[in-house]
Amino acid sequence: MRFCPYAHRTRLVLQAKGIRHEVININLRNKPEWYFTKHPFGKIPVLENSKCQLIYESVIACEYLDDAYPGRKLYPCDSYERARQKMLLELFYKVPHLTKECLIALRCGRECADLKLALRQEFCNLEEILGYQNTVFFGGDCISMIDYLFWPWFERLDVYGIADCVNHTPALRLWIAAMKQDPTVCALLIDKNIFLGFLNLYFQNNPDAFDYGLSC
Amino acid sequence: MSGASARSLGKGSAPPGQVPEGLIRVYSMRFCPFAKRTLLVLKAKGIGHEVININLKNKPEWFFKKNPFGLVPVLENSQGQVIYESAITCEYLDEAYPGKKLLPHDPYEKACQKMVFELFSKVPPLLLSFLRRQNKEDCSGLKEELHKEFSKLEEVLTKQKTTFFGGSSLSMIDYLIWPWFEWLVALELNEYVNHTPNLKLWMAAMMKDPAVSSLFIDPKAFRGFLDLYLQNNLEACDYGL
């Protein structure tokens, strides 16, 4: 689905590694019956190859692509550095839920000061990592898997209306700026107005929300 | 290996020194199922290691410098590198050390093991809730939920027609999920796999594995530990020593 942050991770990796692929978008509010043969709960993203092998869970899919396809490796080769990236992912685990809750609260006209505070705390933890490492990216001086795994939620801060949550985290703001310069990130950047159009329809429970911005 | 049966370190204890060259250290707790994963992999791969047990009810202050989450298991090597989160420690050991690979080399087979791992993820909190409530409240709802989760795993074995979750031989995924089934054996709750015959056969096959049997939890000590642990007793982690 064009606006799903989890699927976005997988599309970033496909793009970064130059892997030829086709995309089938699923209407998440009106899932085709056959889709449950691809994923037991009908979630996305799911990878399917020509051998009919199915891989799901966004992180598992991303790692599979890095392992299975040649070219630039997004995970480091060193076992300790790989482990470090996976530990960093654990540090990130509250962010998706918190950003989603903020979005819902704001869209429903509710207060979300506590949620924003909690999100800012999570961002402080990530800020600390960048400060301690003294690197631009989370994996070092070059962009790598962990940066792509984090990125979709940061790209959405603005359209979700919570961009001010990075006001107190300068290293994180520098990281965001550096990410926006990455060719892979740029190639998949979603137009703000289209995203807002999607969000408006989504929160009106319009089943056509997912196709907003597509002509015909 | 050294330290596995040693008393745990608690608040006020001195931080341990550097890890000796040629060994890897694991911060553990004798009855922690997550740490058991790491110990199983260390044993299965024949990796030289030392164990430092942590009193999880009275954690030493220095331990939070090793793992900010304050949880076991944690690996520390002689270069001072620290790795935490049980699944991450197991994968690190498999990659960093020679010998028998526990994770498949094939990317799809590896992804399958990780998908099964996700399928298993509800079992640890469910089993713990179940053990907390036993004999106290009605836990038939929890029992049903456990059955449901076990059925998912049964389905995998039935579909694959293999003894183990990774195929015909024991591999990483089997070690990762084993510690909770070890609890069922230790607590004589094998009836919970009566509805899942392949899972039952898998448990029997696991019990024959050298790493599993050499590290098998002592049922009496485990029950003693569990009673004290559920009462938040500071001595729980050292029960039986």
XYZ file of C-alpha atoms in Angstrom:
457
model
C 0.000 0.000 0.000
C 1.495 3.271 -1.174
C 1.359 4.986 2.217
C 2.227 2.125 4.571
C 5.471 2.780 6.512
C 6.267 -0.924 6.939
C 5.944 -1.599 3.211
C 7.984 1.565 2.643
C 10.954 -0.150 4.379
C 10.867 -2.991 1.866
C 10.504 -0.635 -1.101
C 13.519 1.360 0.127
C 15.663 -1.781 0.221
C 14.470 -2.889 -3.243
C 15.358 0.552 -4.576
C 18.700 0.825 -2.752
C 19.871 -2.531 -4.066
C 18.473 -1.993 -7.547
C 16.382 -5.161 -7.363
C 13.908 -5.584 -10.216
C 10.443 -5.943 -8.767
C 6.758 -5.457 -9.348
C 4.378 -3.942 -6.827
C 0.832 -5.065 -6.169
C -1.030 -2.677 -3.907
C -3.612 -4.109 -1.566
C -6.694 -2.213 -0.422
C -6.278 -2.681 3.316
C -9.876 -1.791 4.146
C -11.267 -4.154 1.540
C -8.751 -6.987 1.218
C -9.134 -9.448 -1.628
C -10.003 -12.936 -0.345
C -7.017 -14.451 -2.166
C -4.632 -12.207 -0.242
C -5.071 -14.319 2.894
C -3.311 -17.148 1.046
C -0.271 -14.859 0.934
C -0.425 -13.730 4.571
C -2.583 -15.435 7.249
C -3.744 -12.080 8.632
C -3.695 -10.150 5.369
C -0.857 -7.832 6.397
C 1.687 -6.091 4.199
C 4.429 -6.094 3.096
C 4.758 -9.588 1.675
C 7.416 -10.624 -0.818
C 6.697 -13.340 -3.360
C 9.261 -14.707 -5.783
C 8.996 -16.781 -8.936
C 9.380 -19.946 -6.841
C 6.180 -18.960 -4.982
C 8.175 -18.471 -1.781
C 6.508 -15.951 0.537
C 8.342 -13.788 3.059
C 6.636 -11.457 5.502
C 7.280 -9.147 8.423
C 8.983 -6.031 7.061
C 12.302 -6.575 8.888
C 12.507 -10.221 7.798
C 11.707 -9.196 4.198
C 14.432 -6.526 4.213
C 17.043 -8.932 5.574
C 16.008 -11.571 3.023
C 16.509 -9.108 0.168
C 19.930 -8.099 1.484
C 20.997 -11.759 1.818
C 19.488 -13.056 -1.410
C 20.498 -10.340 -3.857
C 23.971 -9.308 -4.964
C 25.441 -5.859 -5.049
C 25.681 -3.379 -2.258
C 25.149 -4.964 1.186
C 23.003 -2.827 3.454
C 23.792 -4.775 6.617
C 27.461 -4.659 7.658
C 29.590 -7.768 7.094
C 31.083 -7.703 10.603
C 29.010 -9.847 12.995
C 29.283 -7.391 15.861
C 28.265 -4.437 13.668
C 25.293 -6.462 12.392
C 24.287 -7.218 15.974
C 24.599 -3.519 16.825
C 22.179 -2.560 14.067
C 19.695 -5.139 15.347
C 20.062 -3.806 18.909
C 19.385 -0.295 17.572
C 16.182 -1.572 16.022
C 15.049 -2.684 19.504
C 15.585 0.870 20.720
C 13.201 2.069 18.028
C 10.293 -0.278 18.774
C 7.988 2.231 20.510
C 8.213 4.849 17.728
C 5.735 3.366 15.185
C 2.996 2.940 17.778
C 3.532 6.401 19.295
C 3.549 8.227 15.934
C 0.366 6.410 14.904
C -1.361 7.287 18.190
C -0.363 10.966 17.803
C -1.756 10.987 14.265
C -5.048 9.446 15.360
C -5.380 11.794 18.339
C -4.716 14.895 16.248
C -7.059 13.754 13.470
C -9.806 13.108 15.995
C -9.271 16.539 17.560
C -7.929 15.054 20.788
C -5.102 16.248 23.016
C -1.848 14.375 22.614
C 0.666 16.197 24.790
C 1.505 13.025 26.753
C 1.988 11.007 23.576
C 4.230 13.699 22.089
C 6.249 13.794 25.285
C 6.718 10.028 25.137
C 7.735 10.270 21.477
C 10.229 13.041 22.262
C 11.747 10.769 24.918
C 12.230 8.020 22.341
C 13.841 10.542 20.005
C 16.164 11.608 22.843
C 17.346 7.999 23.131
C 18.136 7.953 19.424
C 19.822 11.363 19.705
C 22.058 9.938 22.432
C 23.182 7.155 20.118
C 24.146 9.592 17.369
C 25.939 11.764 19.919
C 27.840 8.826 21.402
C 28.850 7.497 17.981
C 29.569 10.918 16.538
C 28.414 9.739 13.097
C 25.835 11.152 10.696
C 24.016 7.875 10.164
C 22.977 5.209 12.653
C 25.302 2.619 11.143
C 28.314 4.917 10.741
C 29.384 7.461 8.152
C 27.408 5.892 5.315
C 23.728 5.104 5.093
C 22.890 1.478 5.831
C 20.023 -0.885 6.666
C 19.164 0.549 10.075
C 18.691 4.047 8.589
C 16.254 2.693 5.987
C 14.394 0.722 8.677
C 13.887 3.933 10.728
C 13.241 6.348 7.873
C 9.535 5.818 6.972
C 8.319 7.169 10.325
C 10.539 10.235 10.154
C 9.359 11.020 6.626
C 5.809 11.046 8.021
C 6.416 13.398 11.003
C 5.523 16.454 8.937
C 2.267 15.182 7.376
C 1.238 13.658 10.701
C 1.600 17.133 12.241
C 4.291 16.206 14.762
C 7.438 17.605 13.167
C 8.038 19.661 16.328
C 8.922 16.438 18.162
C 12.473 16.732 16.821
C 12.883 20.326 18.019
C 15.214 19.300 20.842
C 17.234 16.712 18.947
C 19.717 18.435 16.612
C 21.694 15.329 15.615
C 18.457 13.641 14.652
C 17.502 16.699 12.550
C 20.888 16.485 10.808
C 20.249 12.807 10.165
C 16.834 13.627 8.656
C 18.467 16.220 6.389
C 21.162 13.746 5.345
C 18.533 11.077 4.655
C 16.616 13.476 2.408
C 19.772 13.764 0.295
C 19.987 10.005 -0.228
C 19.021 9.061 -3.811
C 16.998 6.046 -2.643
C 15.011 8.048 -0.113
C 14.448 10.816 -2.674
C 13.241 8.420 -5.342
C 10.478 7.190 -3.042
C 9.530 10.455 -1.313
C 5.779 10.823 -1.248
C 4.304 14.165 -2.284
C 2.993 15.954 0.831
C -0.328 16.958 -0.730
C -1.035 13.463 -1.964
C -0.246 12.078 1.485
C -2.573 14.612 3.088
C -5.256 13.698 0.555
C -4.868 10.043 1.530
C -5.020 10.847 5.254
C -8.171 12.957 4.817
C -9.996 10.144 3.028
C -8.588 7.479 5.360
C -9.947 9.219 8.424
C -13.317 9.583 6.738
C -13.240 5.770 6.341
C -13.334 6.146 2.590
C -12.269 2.821 0.980
C -10.824 4.761 -1.977
C -8.280 6.452 0.317
C -5.494 4.057 -0.645
C -5.744 5.019 -4.318
C -5.763 8.770 -3.726
C -3.661 10.607 -6.245
C -3.785 7.905 -8.887
C -5.334 8.959 -12.169
C -7.923 6.368 -13.144
C 31.271 -23.871 32.084
C 32.626 -21.728 34.876
C 30.090 -19.697 36.797
C 26.927 -21.405 35.556
C 26.091 -22.598 39.045
C 27.517 -19.662 40.919
C 25.584 -17.330 43.197
C 24.186 -14.313 41.405
C 25.597 -10.822 41.681
C 23.257 -8.209 43.108
C 23.147 -4.572 44.192
C 26.379 -3.411 45.774
C 28.483 -6.077 44.095
C 31.744 -5.090 42.436
C 31.653 -5.009 38.632
C 33.478 -7.972 37.091
C 36.803 -7.393 35.338
C 37.722 -7.730 31.721
C 36.740 -10.900 29.910
C 39.773 -13.169 29.504
C 41.153 -13.655 26.000
C 39.724 -16.715 24.273
C 36.457 -16.710 26.207
C 33.143 -14.959 25.797
C 31.151 -13.973 28.876
C 27.396 -14.362 29.223
C 25.461 -12.528 31.903
C 22.680 -14.910 32.745
C 20.297 -16.232 35.387
C 19.980 -19.962 36.027
C 16.225 -20.095 35.364
C 15.814 -17.421 32.694
C 14.426 -18.951 29.480
C 15.779 -16.104 27.339
C 19.301 -16.634 28.686
C 18.806 -20.379 28.169
C 18.646 -19.702 24.426
C 22.151 -18.245 24.496
C 23.517 -21.017 26.733
C 22.098 -23.648 24.351
C 23.821 -22.041 21.362
C 27.121 -21.713 23.265
C 26.909 -25.404 24.177
C 25.781 -26.588 20.739
C 28.634 -24.744 19.028
C 31.209 -25.679 21.677
C 32.125 -22.032 22.337
C 34.404 -21.428 25.327
C 32.569 -19.150 27.734
C 32.155 -18.012 31.331
C 28.836 -17.314 33.033
C 28.037 -14.528 35.474
C 24.613 -14.859 37.045
C 22.675 -11.690 37.790
C 20.122 -11.316 40.582
C 17.203 -10.098 38.487
C 15.236 -9.113 41.606
C 18.105 -6.976 42.911
C 20.178 -5.874 39.948
C 23.682 -4.502 40.380
C 23.987 -0.849 39.317
C 26.922 -1.643 36.985
C 24.774 -4.078 35.025
C 22.819 -1.226 33.418
C 26.075 -0.088 31.814
C 26.213 -3.460 30.053
C 22.550 -3.409 28.989
C 20.482 -0.223 29.458
C 17.374 -2.424 29.556
C 18.897 -4.293 32.548
C 17.919 -7.692 31.146
C 19.743 -10.974 30.606
C 21.192 -12.481 28.530
C 24.071 -10.173 27.644
C 27.248 -11.260 25.862
C 30.577 -9.544 26.466
C 33.760 -10.426 24.646
C 37.419 -9.755 25.462
C 37.314 -6.643 23.230
C 34.642 -5.202 25.526
C 31.936 -5.496 22.861
C 28.497 -6.064 24.367
C 25.524 -7.729 22.686
C 22.034 -8.047 24.192
C 18.544 -9.328 23.268
C 18.561 -13.134 23.304
C 17.789 -13.678 19.610
C 20.487 -11.176 18.616
C 23.062 -12.876 20.894
C 22.274 -16.267 19.337
C 22.594 -14.986 15.795
C 25.833 -13.175 16.671
C 27.364 -16.369 18.112
C 26.353 -18.353 15.025
C 27.941 -15.781 12.699
C 31.064 -14.967 14.707
C 32.126 -18.475 15.668
C 33.212 -21.367 13.449
C 31.845 -24.870 13.455
C 28.330 -26.088 12.869
C 26.033 -23.322 11.573
C 22.693 -23.295 13.367
C 21.021 -20.837 11.008
C 20.573 -21.997 7.406
C 22.753 -20.435 4.762
C 19.896 -20.187 2.270
C 18.244 -16.736 2.618
C 14.712 -18.105 2.236
C 15.252 -20.917 4.753
C 16.707 -18.358 7.155
C 13.685 -16.084 6.630
C 11.372 -19.058 7.308
C 13.066 -19.655 10.675
C 12.509 -15.978 11.540
C 8.846 -16.175 10.505
C 8.342 -19.207 12.780
C 10.052 -17.234 15.546
C 7.434 -14.480 15.094
C 4.684 -17.125 15.211
C 6.028 -18.247 18.591
C 6.249 -14.739 20.084
C 2.978 -14.856 22.064
C 3.981 -18.010 23.997
C 6.473 -16.518 26.517
C 4.148 -13.851 27.987
C 1.175 -16.265 27.875
C 3.029 -19.033 29.689
C 4.268 -16.596 32.328
C 0.725 -15.234 32.886
C -0.508 -18.791 33.107
C 2.083 -19.718 35.726
C 1.309 -16.592 37.739
C -2.379 -17.477 37.937
C -2.243 -21.250 38.400
C -4.210 -22.436 41.422
C -5.244 -18.889 42.180
C -7.731 -17.821 39.565
C -9.609 -19.454 36.769
C -7.142 -19.686 33.934
C -9.203 -21.570 31.372
C -9.091 -18.549 29.064
C -5.303 -18.569 29.178
C -5.265 -22.332 28.642
C -7.309 -21.861 25.493
C -5.013 -19.134 24.241
C -1.997 -21.353 24.853
C -3.674 -24.169 22.919
C -4.275 -21.767 20.065
C -0.612 -20.733 19.969
C 0.573 -24.343 20.170
C -1.771 -25.231 17.313
C -0.071 -22.629 15.116
C 3.264 -24.331 15.751
C 1.693 -27.752 15.173
C 0.488 -26.524 11.789
C 4.052 -25.654 10.764
C 5.351 -29.135 11.628
C 2.365 -30.837 9.964
C 2.751 -28.803 6.773
C 6.529 -29.360 6.595
C 6.319 -33.049 7.571
C 9.630 -32.652 9.440
C 10.614 -33.510 13.003
C 12.201 -30.163 13.722
C 11.095 -26.622 12.912
C 14.012 -26.076 10.553
C 13.833 -29.436 8.799
C 15.076 -32.936 9.534
C 17.856 -31.779 11.855
C 17.792 -29.569 14.901
C 18.698 -25.951 14.184
C 18.513 -22.424 15.581
C 14.725 -22.043 15.670
C 14.383 -25.224 17.769
C 16.826 -23.907 20.379
C 15.121 -20.487 20.395
C 11.714 -21.875 21.315
C 12.829 -24.842 23.445
C 13.222 -23.155 26.906
C 9.463 -22.620 27.314
C 8.705 -26.228 26.416
C 11.380 -27.246 28.892
C 9.221 -25.497 31.521
C 6.251 -27.684 30.528
C 8.396 -30.791 31.052
C 9.818 -29.546 34.368
C 6.382 -28.631 35.676
C 4.819 -31.869 34.377
C 2.418 -29.963 32.145
C 3.011 -32.163 29.083
C -0.769 -32.567 28.777
C -0.810 -29.124 27.163
C 0.628 -30.666 24.030
C -1.850 -33.575 23.953
C -3.798 -31.860 21.160
C -0.630 -31.248 19.167
C 0.986 -34.635 18.462
C 3.777 -33.364 16.215
C 4.751 -30.799 18.831
C 4.814 -33.604 21.404
C 7.107 -35.657 19.160
C 9.298 -32.599 18.662
C 9.654 -32.205 22.436
C 10.714 -35.854 22.755
C 13.273 -35.398 19.966
C 14.625 -32.240 21.632
C 15.138 -34.066 24.941
C 17.571 -36.377 23.121
C 19.763 -33.486 21.971
C 23.103 -33.372 23.859
C 23.020 -29.587 24.424
C 19.412 -29.701 25.625
C 19.953 -32.647 27.971
C 23.210 -31.326 29.434
C 21.526 -27.998 30.262
C 18.173 -29.453 31.302
C 16.603 -27.482 34.108
C 16.331 -29.227 37.500
C 12.569 -29.597 38.095
C 12.750 -29.258 41.885
C 15.015 -26.227 41.774
C 12.824 -24.665 39.090
C 9.659 -25.080 41.137
C 11.401 -23.637 44.182
C 12.675 -20.728 42.126
C 9.261 -20.076 40.551
C 7.488 -19.911 43.924
C 9.981 -17.400 45.284
C 10.196 -15.437 42.009
C 6.418 -14.961 41.803
C 6.552 -13.582 45.357
C 9.316 -11.153 44.294
C 11.684 -12.763 46.768
C 15.256 -11.415 46.418
C 16.687 -14.916 46.970
C 14.721 -16.529 44.130
C 17.516 -16.484 41.548
C 19.871 -18.457 43.819
C 17.359 -21.111 44.879
C 18.971 -24.475 45.336
C 22.534 -23.204 45.714
